[in-house]
PDB file of C-alpha atoms in Angstrom:
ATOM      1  CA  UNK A   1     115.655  59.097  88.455  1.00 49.00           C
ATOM      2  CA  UNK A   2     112.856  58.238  90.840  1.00 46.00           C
ATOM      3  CA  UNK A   3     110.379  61.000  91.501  1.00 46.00           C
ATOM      4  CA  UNK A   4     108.113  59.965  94.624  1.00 45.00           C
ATOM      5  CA  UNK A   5     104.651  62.123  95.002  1.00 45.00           C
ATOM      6  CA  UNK A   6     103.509  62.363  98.411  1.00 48.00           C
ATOM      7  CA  UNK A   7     102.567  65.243 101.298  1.00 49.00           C
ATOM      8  CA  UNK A   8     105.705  67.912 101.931  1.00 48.00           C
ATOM      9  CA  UNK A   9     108.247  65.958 104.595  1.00 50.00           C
ATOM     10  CA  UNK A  10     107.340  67.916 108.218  1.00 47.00           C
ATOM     11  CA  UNK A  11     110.486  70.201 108.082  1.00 44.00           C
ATOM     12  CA  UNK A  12     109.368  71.565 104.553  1.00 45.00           C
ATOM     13  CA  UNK A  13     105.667  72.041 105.806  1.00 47.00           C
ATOM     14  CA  UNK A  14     107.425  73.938 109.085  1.00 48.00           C
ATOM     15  CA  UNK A  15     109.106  75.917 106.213  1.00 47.00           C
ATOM     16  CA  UNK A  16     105.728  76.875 104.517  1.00 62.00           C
ATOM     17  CA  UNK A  17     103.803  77.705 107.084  1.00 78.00           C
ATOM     18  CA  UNK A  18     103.765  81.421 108.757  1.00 86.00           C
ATOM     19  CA  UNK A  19     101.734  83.634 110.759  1.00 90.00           C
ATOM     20  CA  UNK A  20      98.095  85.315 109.378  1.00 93.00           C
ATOM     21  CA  UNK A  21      96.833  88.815 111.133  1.00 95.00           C
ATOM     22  CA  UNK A  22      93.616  89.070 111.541  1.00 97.00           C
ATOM     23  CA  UNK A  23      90.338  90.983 112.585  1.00 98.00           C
ATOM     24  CA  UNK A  24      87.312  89.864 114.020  1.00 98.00           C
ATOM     25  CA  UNK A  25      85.551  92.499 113.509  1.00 98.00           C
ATOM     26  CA  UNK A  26      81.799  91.733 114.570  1.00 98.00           C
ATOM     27  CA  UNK A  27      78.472  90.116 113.705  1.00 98.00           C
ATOM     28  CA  UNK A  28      75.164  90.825 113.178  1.00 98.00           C
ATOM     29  CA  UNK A  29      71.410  89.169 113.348  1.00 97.00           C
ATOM     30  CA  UNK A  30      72.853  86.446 115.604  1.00 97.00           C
ATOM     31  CA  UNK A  31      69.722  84.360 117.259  1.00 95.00           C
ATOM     32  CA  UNK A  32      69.004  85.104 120.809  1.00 93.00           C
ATOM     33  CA  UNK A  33      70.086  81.738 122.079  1.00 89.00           C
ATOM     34  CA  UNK A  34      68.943  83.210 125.864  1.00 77.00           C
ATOM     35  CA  UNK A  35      65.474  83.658 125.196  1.00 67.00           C
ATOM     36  CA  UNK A  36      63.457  82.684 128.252  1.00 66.00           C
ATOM     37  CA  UNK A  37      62.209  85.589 130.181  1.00 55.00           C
ATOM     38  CA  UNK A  38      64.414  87.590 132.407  1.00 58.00           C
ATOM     39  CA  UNK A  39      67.953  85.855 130.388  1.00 68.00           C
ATOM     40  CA  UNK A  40      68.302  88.986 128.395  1.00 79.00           C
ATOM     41  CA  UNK A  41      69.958  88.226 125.072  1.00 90.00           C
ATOM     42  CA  UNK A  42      73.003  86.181 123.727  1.00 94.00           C
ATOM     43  CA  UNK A  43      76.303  86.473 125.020  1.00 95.00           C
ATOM     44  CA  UNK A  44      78.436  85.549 121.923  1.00 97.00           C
ATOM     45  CA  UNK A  45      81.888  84.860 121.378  1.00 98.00           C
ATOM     46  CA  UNK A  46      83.833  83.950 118.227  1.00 98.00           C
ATOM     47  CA  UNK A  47      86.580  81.453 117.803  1.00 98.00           C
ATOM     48  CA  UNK A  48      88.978  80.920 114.665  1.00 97.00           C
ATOM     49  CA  UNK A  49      90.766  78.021 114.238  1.00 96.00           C
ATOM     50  CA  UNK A  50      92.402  76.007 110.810  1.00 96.00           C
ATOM     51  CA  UNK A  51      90.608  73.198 109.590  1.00 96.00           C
ATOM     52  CA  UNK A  52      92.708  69.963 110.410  1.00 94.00           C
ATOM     53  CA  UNK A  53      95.529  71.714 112.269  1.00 92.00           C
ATOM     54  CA  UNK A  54      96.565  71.783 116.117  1.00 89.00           C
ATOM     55  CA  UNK A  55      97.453  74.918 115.950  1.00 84.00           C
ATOM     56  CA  UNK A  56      96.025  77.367 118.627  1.00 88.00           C
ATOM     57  CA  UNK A  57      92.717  78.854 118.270  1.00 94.00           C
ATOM     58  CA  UNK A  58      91.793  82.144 118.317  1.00 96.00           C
ATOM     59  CA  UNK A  59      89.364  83.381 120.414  1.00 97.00           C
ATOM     60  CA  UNK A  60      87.579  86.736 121.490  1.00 98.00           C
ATOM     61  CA  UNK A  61      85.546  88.412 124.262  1.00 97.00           C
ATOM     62  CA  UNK A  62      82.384  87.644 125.748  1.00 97.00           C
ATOM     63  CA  UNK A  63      80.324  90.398 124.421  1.00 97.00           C
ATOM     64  CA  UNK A  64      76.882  90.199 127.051  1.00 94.00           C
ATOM     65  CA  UNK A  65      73.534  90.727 126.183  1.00 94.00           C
ATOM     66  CA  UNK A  66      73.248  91.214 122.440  1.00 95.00           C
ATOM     67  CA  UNK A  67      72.884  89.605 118.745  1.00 96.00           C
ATOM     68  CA  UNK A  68      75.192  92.362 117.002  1.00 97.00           C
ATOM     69  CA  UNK A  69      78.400  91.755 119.018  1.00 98.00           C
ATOM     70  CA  UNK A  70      81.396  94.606 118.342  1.00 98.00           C
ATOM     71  CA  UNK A  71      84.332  92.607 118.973  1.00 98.00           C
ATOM     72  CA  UNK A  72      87.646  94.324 117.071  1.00 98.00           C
ATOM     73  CA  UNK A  73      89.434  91.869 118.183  1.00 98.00           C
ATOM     74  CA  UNK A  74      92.946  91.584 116.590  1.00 97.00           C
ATOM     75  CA  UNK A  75      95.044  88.346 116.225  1.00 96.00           C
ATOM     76  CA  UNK A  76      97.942  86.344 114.704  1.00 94.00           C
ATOM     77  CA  UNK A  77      96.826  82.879 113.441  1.00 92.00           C
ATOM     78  CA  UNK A  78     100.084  80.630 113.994  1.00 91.00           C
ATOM     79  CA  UNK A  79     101.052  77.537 111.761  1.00 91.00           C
ATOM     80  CA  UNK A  80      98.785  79.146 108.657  1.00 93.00           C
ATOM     81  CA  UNK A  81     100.269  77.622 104.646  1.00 93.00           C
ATOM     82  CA  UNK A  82      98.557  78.468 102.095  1.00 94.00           C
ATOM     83  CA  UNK A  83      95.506  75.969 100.847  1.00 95.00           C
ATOM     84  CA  UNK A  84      94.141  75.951 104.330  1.00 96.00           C
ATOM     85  CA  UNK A  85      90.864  76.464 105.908  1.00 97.00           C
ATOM     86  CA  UNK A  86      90.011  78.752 108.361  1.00 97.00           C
ATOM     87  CA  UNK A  87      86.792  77.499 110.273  1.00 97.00           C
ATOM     88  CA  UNK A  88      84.856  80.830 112.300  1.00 98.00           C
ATOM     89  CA  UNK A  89      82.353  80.010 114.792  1.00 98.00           C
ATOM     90  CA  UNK A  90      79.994  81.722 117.327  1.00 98.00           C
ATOM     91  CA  UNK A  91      79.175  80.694 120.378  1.00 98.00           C
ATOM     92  CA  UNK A  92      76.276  81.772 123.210  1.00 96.00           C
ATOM     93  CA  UNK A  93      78.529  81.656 126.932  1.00 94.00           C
ATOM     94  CA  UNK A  94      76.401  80.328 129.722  1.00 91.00           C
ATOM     95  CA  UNK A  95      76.776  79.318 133.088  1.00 88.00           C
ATOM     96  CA  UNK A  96      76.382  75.986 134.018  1.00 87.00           C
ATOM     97  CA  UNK A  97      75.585  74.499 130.883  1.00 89.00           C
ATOM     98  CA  UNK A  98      77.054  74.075 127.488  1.00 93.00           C
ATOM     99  CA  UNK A  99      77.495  77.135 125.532  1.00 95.00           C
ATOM    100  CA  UNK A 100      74.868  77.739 122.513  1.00 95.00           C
ATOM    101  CA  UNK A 101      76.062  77.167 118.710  1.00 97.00           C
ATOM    102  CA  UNK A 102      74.831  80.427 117.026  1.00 97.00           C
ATOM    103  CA  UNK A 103      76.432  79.662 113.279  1.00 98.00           C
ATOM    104  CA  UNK A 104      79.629  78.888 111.468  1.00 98.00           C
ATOM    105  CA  UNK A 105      81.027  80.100 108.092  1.00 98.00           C
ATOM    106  CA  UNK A 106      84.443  79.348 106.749  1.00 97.00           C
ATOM    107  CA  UNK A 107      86.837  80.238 104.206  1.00 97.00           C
ATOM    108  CA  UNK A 108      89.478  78.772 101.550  1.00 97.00           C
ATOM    109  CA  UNK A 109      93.123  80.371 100.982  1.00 95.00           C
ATOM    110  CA  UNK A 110      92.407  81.432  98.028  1.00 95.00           C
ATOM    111  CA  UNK A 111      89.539  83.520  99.351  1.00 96.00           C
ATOM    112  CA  UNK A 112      92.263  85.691 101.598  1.00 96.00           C
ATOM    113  CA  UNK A 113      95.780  84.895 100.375  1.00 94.00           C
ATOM    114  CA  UNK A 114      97.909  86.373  99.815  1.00 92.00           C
ATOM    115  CA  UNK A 115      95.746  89.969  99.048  1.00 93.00           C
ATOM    116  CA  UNK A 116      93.858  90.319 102.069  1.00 95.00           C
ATOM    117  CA  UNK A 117      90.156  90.054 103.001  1.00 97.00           C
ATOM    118  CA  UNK A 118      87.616  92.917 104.592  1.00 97.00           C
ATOM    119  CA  UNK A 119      83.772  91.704 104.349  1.00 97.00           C
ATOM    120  CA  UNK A 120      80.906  89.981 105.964  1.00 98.00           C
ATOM    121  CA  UNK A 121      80.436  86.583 105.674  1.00 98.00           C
ATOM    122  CA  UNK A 122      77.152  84.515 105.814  1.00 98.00           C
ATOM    123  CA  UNK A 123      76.711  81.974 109.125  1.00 98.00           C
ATOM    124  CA  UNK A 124      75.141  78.636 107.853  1.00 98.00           C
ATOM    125  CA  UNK A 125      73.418  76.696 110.881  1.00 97.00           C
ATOM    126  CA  UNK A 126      72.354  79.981 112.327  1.00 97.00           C
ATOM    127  CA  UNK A 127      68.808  78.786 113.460  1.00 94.00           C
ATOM    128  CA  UNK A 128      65.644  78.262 111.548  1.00 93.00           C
ATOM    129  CA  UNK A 129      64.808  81.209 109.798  1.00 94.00           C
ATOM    130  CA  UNK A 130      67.921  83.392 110.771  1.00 95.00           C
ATOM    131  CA  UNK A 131      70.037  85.269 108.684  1.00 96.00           C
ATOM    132  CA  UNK A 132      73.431  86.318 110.555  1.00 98.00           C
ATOM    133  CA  UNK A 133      76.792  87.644 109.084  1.00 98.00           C
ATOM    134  CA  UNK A 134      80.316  87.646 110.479  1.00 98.00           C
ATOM    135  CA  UNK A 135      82.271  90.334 109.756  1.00 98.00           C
ATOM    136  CA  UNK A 136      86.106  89.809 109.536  1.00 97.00           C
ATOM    137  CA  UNK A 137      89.527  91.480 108.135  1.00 97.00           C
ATOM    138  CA  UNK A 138      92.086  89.487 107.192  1.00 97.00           C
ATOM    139  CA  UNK A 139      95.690  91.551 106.722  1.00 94.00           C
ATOM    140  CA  UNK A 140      97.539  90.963 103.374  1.00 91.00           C
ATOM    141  CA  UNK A 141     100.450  88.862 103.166  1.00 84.00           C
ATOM    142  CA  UNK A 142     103.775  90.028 102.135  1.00 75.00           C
ATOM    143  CA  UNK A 143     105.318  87.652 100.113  1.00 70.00           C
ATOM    144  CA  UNK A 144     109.280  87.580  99.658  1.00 60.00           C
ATOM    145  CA  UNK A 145     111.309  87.136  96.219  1.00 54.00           C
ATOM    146  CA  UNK A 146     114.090  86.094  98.407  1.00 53.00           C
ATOM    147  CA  UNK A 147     112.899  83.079 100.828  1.00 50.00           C
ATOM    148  CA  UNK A 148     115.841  83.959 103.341  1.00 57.00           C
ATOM    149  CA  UNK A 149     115.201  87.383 103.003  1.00 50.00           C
ATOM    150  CA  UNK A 150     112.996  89.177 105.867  1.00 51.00           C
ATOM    151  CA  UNK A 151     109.306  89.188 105.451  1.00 47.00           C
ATOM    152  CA  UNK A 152     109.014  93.058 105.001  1.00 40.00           C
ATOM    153  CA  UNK A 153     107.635  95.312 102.227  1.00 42.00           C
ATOM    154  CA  UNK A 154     111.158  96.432 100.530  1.00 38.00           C
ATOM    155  CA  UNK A 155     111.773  92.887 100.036  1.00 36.00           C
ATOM    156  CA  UNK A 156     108.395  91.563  98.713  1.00 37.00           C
ATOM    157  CA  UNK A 157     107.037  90.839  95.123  1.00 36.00           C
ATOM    158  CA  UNK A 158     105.796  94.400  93.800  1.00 35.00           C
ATOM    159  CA  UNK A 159     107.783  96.012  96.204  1.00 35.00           C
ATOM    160  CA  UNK A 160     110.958  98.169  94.800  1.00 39.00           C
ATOM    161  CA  UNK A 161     113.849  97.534  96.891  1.00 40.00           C
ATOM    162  CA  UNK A 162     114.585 101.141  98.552  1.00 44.00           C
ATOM    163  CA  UNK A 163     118.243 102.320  97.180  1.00 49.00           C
ATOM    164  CA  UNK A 164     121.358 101.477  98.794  1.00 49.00           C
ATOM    165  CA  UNK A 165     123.621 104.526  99.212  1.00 55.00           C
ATOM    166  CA  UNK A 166     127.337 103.838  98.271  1.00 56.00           C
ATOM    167  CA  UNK A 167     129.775 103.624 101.293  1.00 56.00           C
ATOM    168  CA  UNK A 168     131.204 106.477 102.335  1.00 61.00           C
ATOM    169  CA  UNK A 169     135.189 106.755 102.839  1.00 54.00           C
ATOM    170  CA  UNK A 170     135.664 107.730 106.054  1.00 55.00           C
ATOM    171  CA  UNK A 171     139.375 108.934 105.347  1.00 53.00           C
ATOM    172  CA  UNK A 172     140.450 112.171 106.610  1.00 57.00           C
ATOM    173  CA  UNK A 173     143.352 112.698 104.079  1.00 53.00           C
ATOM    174  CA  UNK A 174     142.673 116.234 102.359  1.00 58.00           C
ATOM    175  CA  UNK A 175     145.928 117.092  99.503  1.00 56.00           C
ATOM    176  CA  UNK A 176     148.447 119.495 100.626  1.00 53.00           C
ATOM    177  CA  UNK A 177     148.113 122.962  99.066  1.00 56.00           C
ATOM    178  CA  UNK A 178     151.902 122.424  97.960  1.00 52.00           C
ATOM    179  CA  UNK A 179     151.502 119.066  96.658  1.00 49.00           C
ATOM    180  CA  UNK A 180     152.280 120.222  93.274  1.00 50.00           C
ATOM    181  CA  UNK A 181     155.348 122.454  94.179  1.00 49.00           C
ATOM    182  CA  UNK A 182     156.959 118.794  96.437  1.00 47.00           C
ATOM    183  CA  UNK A 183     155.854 117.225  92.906  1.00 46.00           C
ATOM    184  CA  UNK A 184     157.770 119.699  90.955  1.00 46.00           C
ATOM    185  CA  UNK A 185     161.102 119.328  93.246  1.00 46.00           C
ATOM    186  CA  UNK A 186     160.802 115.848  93.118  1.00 46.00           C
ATOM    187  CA  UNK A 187     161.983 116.342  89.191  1.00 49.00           C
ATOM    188  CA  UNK A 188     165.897 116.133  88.115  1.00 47.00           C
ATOM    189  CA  UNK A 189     167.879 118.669  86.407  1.00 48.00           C
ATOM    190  CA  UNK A 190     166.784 121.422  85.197  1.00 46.00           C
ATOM    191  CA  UNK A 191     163.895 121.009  86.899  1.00 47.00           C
ATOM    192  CA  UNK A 192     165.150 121.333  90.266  1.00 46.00           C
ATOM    193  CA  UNK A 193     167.426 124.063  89.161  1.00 43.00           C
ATOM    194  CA  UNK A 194     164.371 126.441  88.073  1.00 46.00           C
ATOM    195  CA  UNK A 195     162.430 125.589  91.095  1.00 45.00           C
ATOM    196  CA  UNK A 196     165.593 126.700  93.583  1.00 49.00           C
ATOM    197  CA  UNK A 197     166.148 129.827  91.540  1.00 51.00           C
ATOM    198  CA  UNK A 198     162.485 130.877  91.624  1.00 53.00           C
ATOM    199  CA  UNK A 199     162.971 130.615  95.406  1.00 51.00           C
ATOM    200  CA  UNK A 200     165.968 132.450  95.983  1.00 56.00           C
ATOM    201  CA  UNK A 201     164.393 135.322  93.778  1.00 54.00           C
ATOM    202  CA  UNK A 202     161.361 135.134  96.144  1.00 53.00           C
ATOM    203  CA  UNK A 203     163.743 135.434  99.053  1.00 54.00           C
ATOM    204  CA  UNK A 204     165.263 138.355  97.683  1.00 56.00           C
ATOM    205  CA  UNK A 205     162.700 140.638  97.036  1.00 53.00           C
ATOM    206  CA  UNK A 206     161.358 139.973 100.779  1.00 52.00           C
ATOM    207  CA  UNK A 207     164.643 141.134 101.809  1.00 49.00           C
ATOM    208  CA  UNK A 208     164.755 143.994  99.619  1.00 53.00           C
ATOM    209  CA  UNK A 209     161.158 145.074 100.747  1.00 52.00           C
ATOM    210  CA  UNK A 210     162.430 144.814 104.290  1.00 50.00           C
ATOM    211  CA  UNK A 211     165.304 147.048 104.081  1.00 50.00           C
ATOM    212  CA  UNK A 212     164.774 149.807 101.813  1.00 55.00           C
ATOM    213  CA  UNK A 213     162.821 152.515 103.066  1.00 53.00           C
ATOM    214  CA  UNK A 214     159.395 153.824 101.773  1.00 49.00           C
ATOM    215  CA  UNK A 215     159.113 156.771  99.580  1.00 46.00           C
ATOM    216  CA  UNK A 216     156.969 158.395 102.116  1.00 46.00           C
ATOM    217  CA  UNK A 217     159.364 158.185 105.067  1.00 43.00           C
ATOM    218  CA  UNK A 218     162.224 159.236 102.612  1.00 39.00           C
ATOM    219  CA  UNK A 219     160.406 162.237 101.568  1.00 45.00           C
ATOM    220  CA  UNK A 220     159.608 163.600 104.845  1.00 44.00           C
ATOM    221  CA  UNK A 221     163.752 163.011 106.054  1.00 41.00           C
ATOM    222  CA  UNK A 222     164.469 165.668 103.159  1.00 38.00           C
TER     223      UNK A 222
END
């Protein structure tokens, strides 16, 4: 046997990889990038992106004129496997010139996956002196026993499949009140005999109820 050690063949890595939710919430103490008078404050922006990959970035609003931007923005990170990075970082928008860095900060798999993440992080190359955070939530990640089953919660690890009812017979056949009389005159014999003559006694005493009158009407024709 020859075992070869390499990276996962493309269609494997295609396999791995799946889609991370995510939250960018906001950030705070960001440096005011727009600081000559009459520019008001920074207009930040944060992009997500995994470290290495083509996959598309993430990106969120232009909040204007402040260094605590509320973004909520809410997103789906395509092509994520787990042991990647993702790389966050803030940018100042201007007009006709490059956008301002205003900090990074980044985060391994195993900081997020597959439990989730809520919490600020630290920006490193905020600006002398600055101390900014980035706020983010990162959804957890349901992980199936099954690979081919569906990626939902009744089918992940922890998760207790919900009960499957037992089929339901959708026949409409309901037993005949005189099944067990058409079982009895299905016998031989004797059988058959005692069934006939319980019959013909039946039939009689309806006939003789019919025709012999009541003792009340007999009373009142004496």
């Amino acid at each position: 046997l020859l075992f070869v050690c390499g990276p996962a063949p493309a269609c494997m890595q295609r396999a791995m990889d799946q889609n991370l939710k995510i939250t960018i919430v906001s950030a705070r103490g960001l440096r005011d990038a727009d600081w000559m008078p009459g520019q008001g404050k920074s207009d930040p922006y944060c992009i997500c992106e995994i470290l290495g990959k083509k996959a598309p970035k993430v990106q969120t609003k232009v909040i204007d004129n402040t260094c605590d931007p509320v973004w909520e923005h809410q997103a789906e990170i395509v092509g994520f496997s787990p042991g990647d990075v993702l790389v966050f970082k803030i940018y100042d928008k201007d007009i006709g010139k490059r956008d301002d860095f205003l900090g990074t900060a980044s985060m391994t798999s195993e900081q997020f996956y597959p439990g989730g993440y809520e919490g600020e992080l630290p920006l490193s190359d905020a600006g002398r002196g600055i101390k900014a955070f980035l706020k983010i939530r990162i959804h957890p990640v349901f992980i199936a026993s099954n690979p081919n089953a569906p990626a939902t919660p009744s089918g992940a690890v922890g998760y207790p499949t919900e009960p499957v009812a037992p089929p339901q017979s959708t026949s409409h056949y309901k037993p005949s009140p005189y099944a067990k009389a058409d079982a009895y005159d299905a016998g031989s014999g004797s059988e058959m005999v005692a069934v006939e003559t319980g019959h013909r006694a039946a039939d009689r005493l309806s006939l003789s109820a019919l025709t012999q009158p009541s003792s009340t009407a007999f009373n009142e024709t004496i």
